[in-house]
XYZ file of C-alpha atoms in Angstrom:
752
model
C 28.077 -64.125 -3.218
C 24.932 -62.050 -3.359
C 22.461 -62.240 -0.529
C 19.483 -64.555 -1.131
C 16.045 -63.105 -1.497
C 13.208 -63.854 0.906
C 11.603 -66.512 -1.336
C 14.964 -68.188 -1.913
C 15.631 -68.291 1.838
C 12.259 -69.924 2.484
C 12.900 -72.641 -0.093
C 16.389 -73.277 1.294
C 15.084 -73.668 4.863
C 12.256 -75.917 3.701
C 14.703 -78.245 1.884
C 16.929 -78.253 4.970
C 14.011 -79.273 7.202
C 13.006 -82.146 4.909
C 16.596 -83.356 4.609
C 17.107 -83.369 8.368
C 13.804 -85.192 8.910
C 14.717 -87.879 6.384
C 18.128 -88.148 7.960
C 16.511 -88.786 11.343
C 14.474 -91.675 10.011
C 17.559 -93.334 8.549
C 19.781 -93.033 11.610
C 20.620 -96.492 13.065
C 22.483 -95.161 15.983
C 21.257 -94.520 19.479
C 17.963 -92.632 19.930
C 19.647 -89.382 20.967
C 20.976 -88.917 17.423
C 17.514 -89.297 15.936
C 16.105 -86.927 18.544
C 18.779 -84.366 17.669
C 17.895 -84.586 13.984
C 14.231 -84.010 14.754
C 15.104 -81.040 16.987
C 17.191 -79.451 14.240
C 14.346 -79.919 11.784
C 11.899 -78.289 14.218
C 14.209 -75.359 14.792
C 14.413 -74.736 11.043
C 10.640 -74.796 10.783
C 10.321 -72.230 13.630
C 12.901 -70.003 11.994
C 10.999 -70.190 8.728
C 7.800 -69.135 10.506
C 9.513 -66.184 12.211
C 10.893 -64.956 8.909
C 7.470 -65.205 7.329
C 5.990 -62.943 9.997
C 8.702 -60.338 10.385
C 10.386 -59.920 7.041
C 9.192 -57.654 4.259
C 8.945 -60.004 1.329
C 10.803 -59.059 -1.812
C 11.720 -55.631 -0.404
C 15.179 -54.343 0.533
C 16.041 -54.685 4.192
C 16.301 -51.555 6.266
C 20.068 -51.929 6.585
C 20.576 -52.286 2.855
C 21.607 -49.350 0.682
C 18.583 -47.830 -1.040
C 18.408 -45.616 -4.087
C 16.830 -42.217 -3.535
C 13.182 -42.258 -4.517
C 11.881 -39.859 -7.140
C 11.027 -36.470 -5.644
C 13.307 -36.915 -2.608
C 16.564 -35.794 -4.168
C 16.471 -32.675 -1.942
C 15.858 -34.694 1.192
C 17.520 -33.219 4.267
C 20.568 -35.296 5.176
C 20.880 -33.884 8.687
C 17.409 -34.894 9.907
C 17.398 -38.481 11.159
C 14.010 -39.647 12.473
C 13.129 -41.995 15.252
C 9.599 -43.112 14.344
C 7.460 -44.634 17.061
C 4.425 -46.553 15.850
C 1.358 -45.897 17.956
C -2.256 -47.089 17.756
C -3.245 -48.945 14.590
C 0.266 -48.838 13.152
C 0.937 -52.150 11.400
C 3.195 -52.417 8.397
C 1.647 -53.956 5.274
C 3.539 -56.125 2.799
C 3.562 -55.653 -0.947
C 1.919 -58.411 -3.023
C 2.452 -60.976 -0.291
C 0.201 -63.451 1.434
C -0.484 -60.981 4.260
C -4.166 -60.085 4.975
C -3.652 -56.768 3.073
C -1.281 -55.952 0.262
C -0.148 -52.685 -1.298
C -0.735 -52.465 -5.032
C 2.167 -50.554 -6.646
C 1.490 -47.631 -8.987
C 2.582 -49.738 -11.962
C -0.051 -52.436 -11.339
C -3.696 -52.273 -12.354
C -6.058 -54.495 -10.379
C -9.660 -55.333 -11.222
C -12.390 -55.166 -8.570
C -16.087 -55.692 -9.328
C -15.340 -55.515 -13.029
C -13.552 -52.140 -12.770
C -9.859 -51.514 -13.323
C -9.076 -49.270 -10.384
C -5.312 -48.949 -10.876
C -2.660 -49.098 -8.190
C -1.571 -47.066 -5.148
C -4.236 -48.732 -3.000
C -4.394 -51.458 -0.392
C -6.111 -54.726 -1.297
C -7.487 -57.142 1.308
C -6.556 -60.729 0.427
C -7.537 -62.718 3.523
C -10.231 -61.131 5.655
C -11.751 -64.304 7.008
C -9.087 -64.940 9.625
C -8.616 -61.266 10.565
C -10.371 -59.570 13.477
C -12.169 -56.282 12.960
C -9.749 -54.474 15.262
C -6.758 -55.419 13.098
C -8.411 -54.623 9.782
C -7.181 -51.438 8.103
C -10.001 -49.225 6.808
C -8.222 -48.263 3.597
C -7.994 -51.822 2.224
C -10.404 -52.750 -0.579
C -11.988 -56.164 -0.041
C -12.771 -57.744 -3.433
C -15.263 -60.093 -1.762
C -17.451 -57.285 -0.392
C -20.697 -56.736 -2.326
C -20.701 -53.844 -4.814
C -23.767 -52.328 -6.460
C -24.053 -52.766 -10.213
C -24.251 -49.041 -10.825
C -22.488 -46.148 -9.116
C -24.780 -43.710 -7.364
C -23.370 -40.140 -7.340
C -25.593 -39.114 -4.428
C -24.713 -41.512 -1.573
C -22.790 -40.101 1.336
C -20.528 -41.961 3.672
C -22.181 -42.621 7.003
C -18.840 -43.194 8.652
C -15.457 -41.748 8.011
C -12.979 -43.587 5.803
C -13.780 -47.289 6.212
C -14.294 -49.402 3.086
C -15.708 -52.399 4.950
C -18.484 -50.291 6.514
C -19.653 -48.807 3.204
C -22.933 -49.653 1.587
C -22.753 -51.474 -1.790
C -23.746 -48.286 -3.621
C -21.062 -46.289 -1.784
C -18.469 -48.919 -2.722
C -19.568 -48.637 -6.339
C -19.139 -44.861 -6.173
C -15.683 -45.179 -4.617
C -14.446 -47.809 -7.085
C -15.826 -45.819 -10.010
C -14.007 -42.705 -8.720
C -10.752 -44.683 -8.599
C -11.279 -46.133 -12.063
C -12.096 -42.804 -13.773
C -8.904 -40.919 -12.966
C -9.489 -39.968 -9.313
C -10.219 -36.342 -10.195
C -14.015 -36.044 -10.020
C -14.599 -33.349 -7.394
C -18.382 -33.639 -7.613
C -18.423 -36.713 -5.364
C -18.178 -36.542 -1.589
C -14.586 -35.554 -0.591
C -14.652 -38.367 1.989
C -14.090 -40.859 -0.839
C -10.951 -38.982 -1.806
C -9.817 -38.891 1.831
C -10.240 -42.673 2.088
C -7.878 -43.024 -0.854
C -5.548 -40.410 0.653
C -5.491 -42.288 3.966
C -3.907 -45.218 2.176
C -1.172 -42.926 0.870
C -0.567 -41.712 4.429
C -0.158 -45.259 5.682
C 2.212 -46.183 2.875
C 4.677 -43.399 3.696
C 4.408 -43.132 7.479
C 3.834 -46.764 8.503
C 5.285 -48.872 5.710
C 8.104 -46.323 5.184
C 8.054 -47.104 1.471
C 10.784 -44.720 0.376
C 10.698 -46.091 -3.173
C 7.146 -44.802 -3.589
C 7.729 -41.465 -1.831
C 8.149 -39.341 -4.948
C 5.042 -40.691 -6.682
C 2.944 -40.470 -3.519
C 3.952 -36.862 -2.805
C 3.173 -35.854 -6.382
C -0.230 -37.511 -6.058
C -0.954 -35.705 -2.789
C -0.044 -32.361 -4.366
C -2.363 -33.149 -7.281
C -5.235 -33.944 -4.923
C -4.578 -30.752 -2.959
C -4.902 -28.680 -6.126
C -8.253 -30.319 -6.905
C -9.896 -28.884 -3.771
C -8.637 -25.291 -3.351
C -11.858 -24.097 -1.695
C -12.187 -26.979 0.785
C -10.446 -25.557 3.833
C -10.805 -28.730 5.903
C -9.282 -30.795 3.116
C -6.488 -28.261 2.660
C -5.620 -28.445 6.358
C -5.453 -32.250 6.190
C -3.084 -32.130 3.231
C -0.972 -29.386 4.846
C -0.570 -31.412 8.057
C 0.519 -34.491 6.119
C 2.993 -32.656 3.901
C 4.351 -30.870 6.955
C 4.906 -34.168 8.792
C 6.625 -35.949 5.904
C 8.725 -32.874 5.051
C 11.146 -33.832 7.827
C 12.027 -36.970 5.875
C 11.233 -36.112 2.280
C 11.387 -32.313 2.316
C 13.819 -30.039 0.547
C 16.712 -28.226 2.165
C 15.785 -25.132 0.140
C 12.995 -23.584 2.195
C 10.936 -20.867 0.570
C 9.427 -18.110 2.738
C 5.897 -18.858 1.555
C 2.724 -18.282 3.529
C 1.164 -21.354 5.139
C -2.201 -22.151 6.685
C -0.788 -24.318 9.459
C -1.685 -23.452 13.060
C 2.007 -23.469 13.948
C 5.401 -23.192 12.333
C 6.058 -25.972 9.797
C 7.889 -28.946 11.266
C 10.800 -28.617 8.858
C 11.353 -25.025 10.046
C 11.169 -26.056 13.686
C 13.852 -28.647 13.035
C 16.002 -26.228 11.030
C 15.969 -23.443 13.607
C 16.205 -25.907 16.493
C 19.364 -27.364 14.964
C 20.667 -23.831 14.464
C 20.138 -23.030 18.146
C 21.686 -26.348 19.149
C 24.849 -25.392 17.241
C 24.894 -21.924 18.840
C 24.485 -20.110 15.511
C 22.592 -16.756 15.510
C 19.655 -16.031 13.238
C 20.384 -14.107 10.054
C 18.032 -11.873 8.081
C 16.929 -14.731 5.816
C 16.207 -16.944 8.834
C 14.047 -14.403 10.641
C 12.165 -13.509 7.470
C 11.273 -17.170 6.823
C 10.334 -17.633 10.484
C 8.062 -14.599 10.421
C 6.400 -15.288 7.075
C 5.478 -18.839 8.129
C 4.369 -17.973 11.657
C 0.588 -18.090 12.230
C 0.631 -14.933 14.388
C 2.215 -12.706 11.746
C 0.337 -9.484 10.885
C 1.027 -8.385 7.345
C -0.277 -5.048 6.109
C -1.264 -4.343 2.526
C 2.175 -3.011 1.423
C 3.798 -6.306 2.470
C 1.426 -8.270 0.240
C 1.201 -5.848 -2.686
C 4.957 -5.123 -2.762
C 6.220 -8.561 -1.748
C 9.675 -8.367 -3.360
C 10.365 -4.867 -2.086
C 9.088 -5.851 1.360
C 11.444 -8.826 1.601
C 14.472 -6.850 0.427
C 13.846 -3.928 2.779
C 13.065 -6.283 5.692
C 16.479 -7.911 5.355
C 18.245 -4.563 5.034
C 16.588 -3.247 8.185
C 17.432 -6.458 10.073
C 21.100 -6.272 9.058
C 21.234 -2.641 10.146
C 19.716 -3.509 13.528
C 21.560 -6.809 14.120
C 24.831 -6.719 12.158
C 26.089 -9.844 13.970
C 22.782 -11.705 13.810
C 20.128 -12.358 16.457
C 21.203 -14.697 19.259
C 18.404 -16.597 21.022
C 18.265 -18.480 24.282
C 18.038 -22.255 23.794
C 14.740 -23.759 25.057
C 14.766 -26.862 27.256
C 11.827 -28.588 25.585
C 12.746 -31.044 22.816
C 11.063 -31.110 19.439
C 8.707 -33.972 18.560
C 6.114 -34.427 15.833
C 2.844 -36.213 16.597
C 0.715 -37.154 13.621
C -2.743 -38.708 13.451
C -3.986 -40.043 10.140
C -6.979 -38.601 8.310
C -8.906 -41.826 8.910
C -8.007 -41.820 12.588
C -6.861 -45.431 12.258
C -3.239 -44.880 13.262
C -0.896 -42.380 14.907
C 2.863 -41.942 14.827
C 5.358 -39.954 16.861
C 8.576 -38.731 15.246
C 11.654 -37.357 17.005
C 14.020 -35.603 14.578
C 17.703 -35.788 15.475
C 20.559 -33.500 14.559
C 24.040 -34.962 14.910
C 22.577 -37.875 16.841
C 20.621 -35.851 19.421
C 17.126 -34.321 19.489
C 16.871 -30.599 18.781
C 15.222 -27.976 21.044
C 11.621 -27.002 20.364
C 11.416 -23.332 19.307
C 7.604 -23.186 19.257
C 7.391 -21.172 22.476
C 9.923 -18.465 21.579
C 8.279 -15.029 21.338
C 11.263 -12.727 20.888
C 11.920 -13.475 17.183
C 8.279 -12.958 16.221
C 8.026 -9.664 18.129
C 11.229 -8.300 16.578
C 10.127 -9.383 13.117
C 6.733 -7.721 13.589
C 8.409 -4.430 14.544
C 10.592 -4.533 11.438
C 7.594 -5.516 9.306
C 5.519 -2.548 10.476
C 8.422 -0.159 9.925
C 9.001 -1.463 6.401
C 5.274 -1.326 5.595
C 5.221 2.365 6.567
C 8.045 3.111 4.124
C 6.338 1.170 1.327
C 2.908 2.677 1.930
C 3.148 5.336 -0.801
C 4.326 2.805 -3.371
C 1.581 0.403 -2.321
C -1.113 3.038 -2.711
C 0.225 3.990 -6.124
C 0.230 0.363 -7.297
C -3.262 -0.092 -5.895
C -4.496 2.665 -8.198
C -2.180 1.772 -11.104
C -1.487 -1.985 -11.070
C 0.402 -1.714 -14.373
C 2.622 1.129 -13.183
C 5.279 -0.914 -11.370
C 7.855 -0.231 -14.103
C 7.099 3.497 -14.260
C 9.422 6.249 -13.106
C 6.971 7.362 -10.435
C 6.794 3.874 -8.914
C 10.583 3.733 -8.738
C 10.743 7.200 -7.220
C 8.333 6.128 -4.483
C 10.709 3.362 -3.392
C 12.740 3.962 -0.227
C 16.234 5.123 -1.262
C 17.768 1.933 0.170
C 16.102 -0.088 -2.582
C 17.099 2.025 -5.578
C 20.191 -0.078 -6.261
C 18.344 -3.373 -5.809
C 15.488 -2.250 -8.085
C 17.043 -0.068 -10.829
C 14.891 1.791 -13.347
C 16.442 3.259 -16.528
C 13.486 5.624 -16.979
C 14.612 7.708 -13.999
C 17.907 8.677 -15.636
C 16.209 9.963 -18.792
C 13.606 11.829 -16.707
C 16.294 13.604 -14.697
C 18.207 14.592 -17.842
C 15.042 15.976 -19.436
C 14.108 17.975 -16.329
C 17.645 19.357 -15.960
C 17.603 20.665 -19.529
C 14.234 22.335 -18.916
C 15.508 24.063 -15.788
C 18.384 25.563 -17.778
C 15.885 26.888 -20.335
C 13.623 28.469 -17.713
C 11.978 25.571 -15.940
C 8.488 25.662 -17.452
C 6.912 22.555 -18.989
C 3.333 21.471 -19.697
C 1.922 19.499 -16.793
C 0.770 16.797 -19.211
C 4.372 16.228 -20.370
C 5.601 15.778 -16.807
C 2.924 13.224 -15.957
C 3.436 11.374 -19.235
C 7.122 10.925 -18.444
C 6.352 9.869 -14.884
C 3.499 7.414 -15.486
C 3.461 6.785 -19.207
C 0.207 8.736 -19.623
C -1.333 11.956 -18.321
C -4.829 11.941 -16.798
C -7.442 14.252 -18.256
C -7.959 15.889 -14.875
C -5.347 16.216 -12.154
C -6.242 16.033 -8.481
C -4.287 16.982 -5.392
C -3.172 13.426 -4.654
C -1.775 12.854 -8.138
C 0.139 16.131 -8.124
C 1.507 15.478 -4.633
C 2.738 12.037 -5.720
C 4.415 13.612 -8.741
C 6.122 16.218 -6.536
C 7.340 13.460 -4.206
C 8.594 11.372 -7.113
C 10.523 14.250 -8.682
C 12.058 15.137 -5.320
C 13.795 11.731 -5.342
C 15.869 12.896 -8.320
C 16.555 16.378 -6.877
C 13.846 18.068 -8.934
C 11.153 20.291 -7.441
C 7.836 21.203 -9.036
C 5.564 24.198 -8.488
C 2.792 24.580 -7.655
C 2.984 22.130 -4.788
C -0.623 21.650 -3.615
C 0.564 21.020 -0.073
C 1.552 24.706 0.220
C 0.211 26.590 -2.817
C -3.321 27.908 -3.252
C -4.029 25.139 -5.770
C -2.336 22.633 -8.021
C -1.765 22.933 -11.725
C -4.338 21.804 -14.246
C -3.458 19.404 -17.046
C -3.519 22.198 -19.654
C -1.352 24.566 -17.575
C 2.422 24.755 -17.252
C 4.378 23.809 -14.146
C 7.663 25.265 -12.927
C 10.550 22.839 -12.370
C 13.545 23.769 -10.235
C 16.550 22.072 -8.701
C 16.561 20.880 -5.097
C 19.725 21.113 -3.044
C 18.892 18.176 -0.731
C 20.639 14.900 -1.730
C 18.104 12.281 -2.867
C 19.180 9.745 -0.259
C 18.809 12.296 2.573
C 15.442 12.547 4.326
C 13.343 15.426 3.080
C 13.222 18.251 5.618
C 9.735 19.342 6.637
C 8.517 22.476 4.936
C 8.806 25.811 6.718
C 5.557 26.490 8.617
C 5.411 30.027 7.123
C 5.834 28.927 3.510
C 2.059 29.000 2.983
C 1.930 32.554 4.344
C 4.730 33.656 1.997
C 2.979 32.129 -1.013
C -0.367 33.685 -0.034
C 1.201 37.149 0.130
C 2.882 36.702 -3.251
C -0.403 35.482 -4.746
C -2.109 38.665 -3.535
C 0.725 40.703 -5.047
C 0.380 39.037 -8.457
C -3.398 39.590 -8.348
C -2.909 43.337 -7.779
C -0.161 43.558 -10.403
C -2.384 41.823 -12.970
C -5.370 44.148 -12.310
C -4.181 46.470 -15.118
C -4.354 43.615 -17.629
C -0.967 41.956 -17.308
C 2.008 41.936 -14.979
C 4.629 44.419 -16.099
C 8.320 43.678 -15.910
C 8.602 46.340 -13.204
C 6.018 44.559 -11.056
C 7.647 41.165 -11.681
C 11.006 42.514 -10.523
C 9.381 44.011 -7.426
C 7.746 40.684 -6.566
C 10.988 38.747 -7.089
C 12.764 41.207 -4.820
C 10.142 40.611 -2.141
C 10.554 36.828 -2.464
C 14.339 37.068 -2.237
C 14.193 39.354 0.809
C 11.734 37.260 2.814
C 13.202 35.892 6.014
C 12.958 32.100 5.666
C 14.318 29.781 8.401
C 15.443 27.169 5.860
C 17.499 28.028 2.784
C 16.062 24.918 1.122
C 12.706 26.722 0.903
C 14.084 29.675 -1.066
C 14.025 27.865 -4.462
C 10.530 26.616 -3.707
C 9.261 30.129 -2.919
C 10.865 31.569 -6.056
C 9.388 28.786 -8.237
C 5.929 29.298 -6.743
C 6.197 33.022 -7.547
C 7.253 32.356 -11.148
C 4.246 30.086 -11.580
C 1.923 32.745 -10.090
C 3.352 35.289 -12.530
C 2.748 32.937 -15.460
C -0.682 31.592 -14.434
C -3.458 33.944 -13.185
C -4.996 33.063 -9.837
C -8.767 33.198 -9.455
C -10.146 35.932 -7.184
C -12.683 33.573 -5.641
C -9.931 31.188 -4.524
C -7.696 34.014 -3.319
C -10.552 35.624 -1.378
C -11.309 32.345 0.402
C -7.685 31.856 1.393
C -7.369 35.472 2.506
C -10.465 35.086 4.651
C -8.821 32.221 6.537
C -5.523 34.064 7.032
C -3.940 34.643 10.441
C -2.413 37.670 12.141
C 1.032 36.704 10.843
C -0.413 36.552 7.348
C -1.857 40.050 7.816
C 1.528 41.526 8.681
C 3.205 39.936 5.660
C 0.268 40.924 3.453
C 0.452 44.535 4.636
C 4.142 44.776 3.747
C 3.498 43.462 0.222
C 0.514 45.784 -0.329
C 2.548 48.799 0.757
C 4.862 48.190 -2.198
C 1.980 48.636 -4.632
C 0.351 51.507 -2.726
C 3.515 53.605 -2.959
C 3.513 53.274 -6.761
C 0.547 55.729 -7.132
C -1.750 53.006 -8.489
C -4.393 53.434 -11.135
C -8.059 53.223 -10.272
C -8.298 49.549 -11.271
C -5.254 48.696 -9.202
C -6.611 50.756 -6.300
C -9.815 48.738 -6.476
C -7.777 45.520 -6.404
C -5.833 46.749 -3.374
C -9.019 47.593 -1.508
C -10.476 44.177 -2.414
C -7.446 42.425 -0.950
C -7.646 44.598 2.178
C -11.250 43.694 2.772
C -10.851 39.964 1.973
C -7.840 39.684 4.275
C -9.656 41.279 7.194
C -7.572 44.463 7.102
C -9.035 47.929 7.747
C -9.951 49.406 4.325
C -9.577 52.919 5.792
C -5.837 52.259 5.985
C -5.851 51.590 2.263
C -7.818 54.785 1.558
C -5.453 56.960 3.558
C -2.434 55.343 1.974
C -3.847 55.758 -1.514
C -4.897 59.374 -0.842
C -1.466 60.322 0.430
C 0.110 58.601 -2.541
C -2.108 60.514 -5.016
C -1.876 63.975 -3.346
C 0.267 66.432 -5.356
C 3.338 67.914 -3.830
C 2.866 71.045 -1.666
C 3.366 74.317 -3.717
C 6.234 76.618 -2.907
C 5.021 80.166 -1.888
C 6.821 83.354 -3.025
C 6.759 85.697 0.013
C 7.624 88.851 -2.042
C 4.811 88.163 -4.477
C 2.419 87.556 -1.599
C 3.345 90.940 0.006
C 2.835 92.780 -3.297
C -0.601 91.170 -3.809
C -1.577 92.051 -0.248
C -0.573 95.733 -0.773
C -2.594 95.988 -3.990
C -5.591 94.456 -2.249
C -5.485 97.049 0.565
C -5.394 99.972 -1.908
C -8.366 98.619 -3.864
C -10.316 98.205 -0.626
C -9.783 101.856 0.337
C -10.991 103.097 -3.064
C -14.125 100.984 -2.946
C -14.894 102.139 0.601
C -14.796 105.795 -0.447
C -17.093 105.201 -3.385
C -19.842 103.157 -1.721
C -19.870 104.512 1.857
C -23.376 106.107 1.418
C -25.003 103.057 -0.196
C -27.652 101.197 1.720
C -26.398 97.724 2.456
C -28.315 95.010 0.657
C -30.309 92.710 2.897
C -28.943 89.154 2.800
C -31.197 86.867 0.802
C -32.642 83.761 2.280
C -30.173 80.859 1.991
C -31.113 78.381 -0.718
C -32.279 75.016 0.417
C -29.631 72.304 0.364
C -30.070 69.626 -2.265
C -27.416 67.231 -0.898
C -28.728 63.710 -0.053
C -29.120 63.299 3.670
C -26.773 60.758 5.238
C -23.829 61.165 2.831
C -20.804 63.351 3.355
C -19.910 66.105 0.915
C -17.525 63.988 -1.184
C -19.897 61.047 -1.507
C -22.799 63.401 -2.285
C -20.804 65.005 -5.081
C -19.823 61.591 -6.476
C -23.481 60.538 -6.353
C -24.779 63.704 -8.052
C -22.317 63.540 -10.912
C -22.768 59.818 -11.364
C -26.543 60.116 -11.811
C -26.217 63.394 -13.839
C -28.064 65.696 -11.417
C -27.052 69.041 -13.005
C -25.605 68.019 -16.354
C -28.295 65.515 -17.234
C -25.619 63.062 -18.411
C -24.489 60.281 -16.008
C -20.792 60.430 -15.188
C -18.136 57.725 -14.835
C -18.348 56.509 -11.248
C -14.771 55.254 -11.048
C -13.402 58.513 -12.425
C -15.547 60.632 -10.115
C -14.388 58.624 -7.086
C -10.767 59.095 -8.102
C -11.349 62.857 -8.588
C -12.616 63.146 -5.026
C -9.765 61.027 -3.586
C -11.908 58.031 -2.791
C -11.420 54.377 -3.630
C -14.081 53.260 -6.066
C -14.835 50.067 -4.150
C -15.239 51.884 -0.828
C -17.339 54.650 -2.342
C -19.527 52.095 -4.087
C -20.199 50.207 -0.858
C -20.993 53.416 1.085
C -23.403 54.732 -1.579
C -25.037 51.313 -1.994
C -25.572 51.051 1.759
C -27.243 54.470 1.698
C -29.417 53.688 -1.345
C -30.473 50.349 0.080
C -31.506 52.055 3.329
C -33.399 54.847 1.530
C -34.814 53.004 -1.508
C -34.442 49.288 -0.756
C -32.052 48.627 -3.653
C -28.430 49.167 -4.615
C -27.597 51.996 -6.985
C -24.180 50.968 -8.344
C -23.133 47.553 -9.656
C -19.826 45.691 -9.254
C -16.495 46.509 -10.822
C -15.091 47.072 -13.300
C -17.976 48.842 -15.102
C -19.908 50.019 -12.007
C -23.297 50.159 -13.822
C -25.998 52.474 -12.394
C -29.504 51.182 -11.709
C -31.735 53.560 -13.731
C -34.818 53.075 -11.537
C -32.962 53.872 -8.320
C -31.253 56.860 -9.981
C -34.623 58.244 -11.158
C -36.052 57.943 -7.643
C -33.047 59.770 -6.176
C -33.305 62.585 -8.746
C -37.043 62.977 -8.064
C -36.450 63.368 -4.317
C -33.596 65.823 -4.847
C -35.734 68.046 -7.159
C -38.629 67.924 -4.710
C -36.429 68.995 -1.782
C -34.872 71.784 -3.864
């Protein structure tokens, strides 16, 4: 037989009382029987009164089996709550004769001529109720309401319908009747409505309405994204009810709560109570929801990669999980309503006992922060790339910037095709247009390449065992978009950490750059010079064999692409003593080849720019140009000497009586004062002193065994001191200033 409802039980007891009373009046027996009948009737009446006060009318009893409410299908089965009602906590019946009733969502009540809908409390009997027992959320239909809603009134007090002015009541009722989504009104009206939802779940424990109420709270929260106070109120409420109506699937989302969410405290407290260690997923959720977390930009910009690498690093550090010491303090949740009208205290239980409170544990947060910082460092390059190219996440360069541990978790098919293309190019010689490389890496090539972009490309290619020259970290400059680059194969496995570059690699490249500049001074680099430079690169003593392919590729690029003298001069000027020694050995190779005048000028330029003594270059060049010593025939010399003696005797016999001619006065010297004999001769022939036709300065300097650049500087110093201007211009034409030349010729003729 099914159990009777509350209304049926009241009627049954009432009929029983009347029957017993009538029975007492008809009893003819002794008075005690009549008295007993009256006592039974009185007891039934008292029982009826007790049931009226304590039962929830027309609602399932707490011990009855209840269907799961909508939205609570993921409710945690292990969290059993002991709820203690504190100040202002009085359960309200639904559509009963209690002073306040809850209007279900399916009902639509009318107040002051407005249909305000359900999900509110309605005051039905306020005359016999004291002010202390009145709930502020209940709408009293008898309270005066203004005829027209005023959008401007503000609530003088927080969340109390009875204390509102008539115009404020009109505004509140109109807000309820028009969809409850007008955010232009004071948010306090919305919070008054929300306070009723709080009471319904936490005090009345209306599980049947839980799904609808939680959906409504989420809707209200989305209406006020910029109201931080309102957001905190909603977050506190959802956090408190999550212990009862939350999901077992906890996402590691970021929260604005001042502490860990209650559902996480219960979860990890139960885990500690069972003696289970924390896994990577547990610590990541703990850290991401902790208010003291410090997340750097890579963790936010590369969220998926950050989570995956965080868990990998945790598993590597704690393969058996992280075991924590169990705290003594027990976990409790204290909640105060938005209206301040009631408070509750909840004690979650796991397997029938309270769980420890993990709020004070510092070790997990500190360990997680260390792992987070380490992971952020490894994702920094990828984060910077995505900051500049938000649409480049699927590119080959973005994948190459991932830490090697994540390559399997985040595959990219573009990398395989890029590696195959680069490998084929290396077989064919290794040269490719820089624009093609960047197009394959990023999908498009920028019009102008900078050092950062080229360095990122070099780093990306290194992940697939491909090197690229020039590398702006070591070379004199990077490639331009319209220039080729040299690709080569790296021997280091891609998953192995890249070894730091040899400290002397810059010095090696600088010396080879100077060599290519000298070799190109004749117009182009000959095959002989290219072979000599490759031999130098192969014979250099390099501490790391991994740098040998890099050095060779940098040389091949220098052979293919001319280097600017201005850039080379600046780098030579900043060279060190070690650079000078390596530079001297490379220059000696070209000096011994009996260079042409243009190459000799280039050698002297490099000497001067590198801080080397140019006199060393002159002596080396002079010795290289000097012809071989002639072989003397001693017999021929003796014969010539004998003939000379005989001629001398004949002449002495013929002219012994002649009067010796008086020596004439020595002619005045016409050489310019301050210049040696060789420089004077070069100067005279250059300005056409005797012939009247100016000579070729470079050729004259070579004839006298001087370097054109050194001779030019010496003569210009002299002319500037004597005439205040330079006589000879820069290479390669070495033009002569006609005015200075005329002044020099005038002075020479005057002195002569």
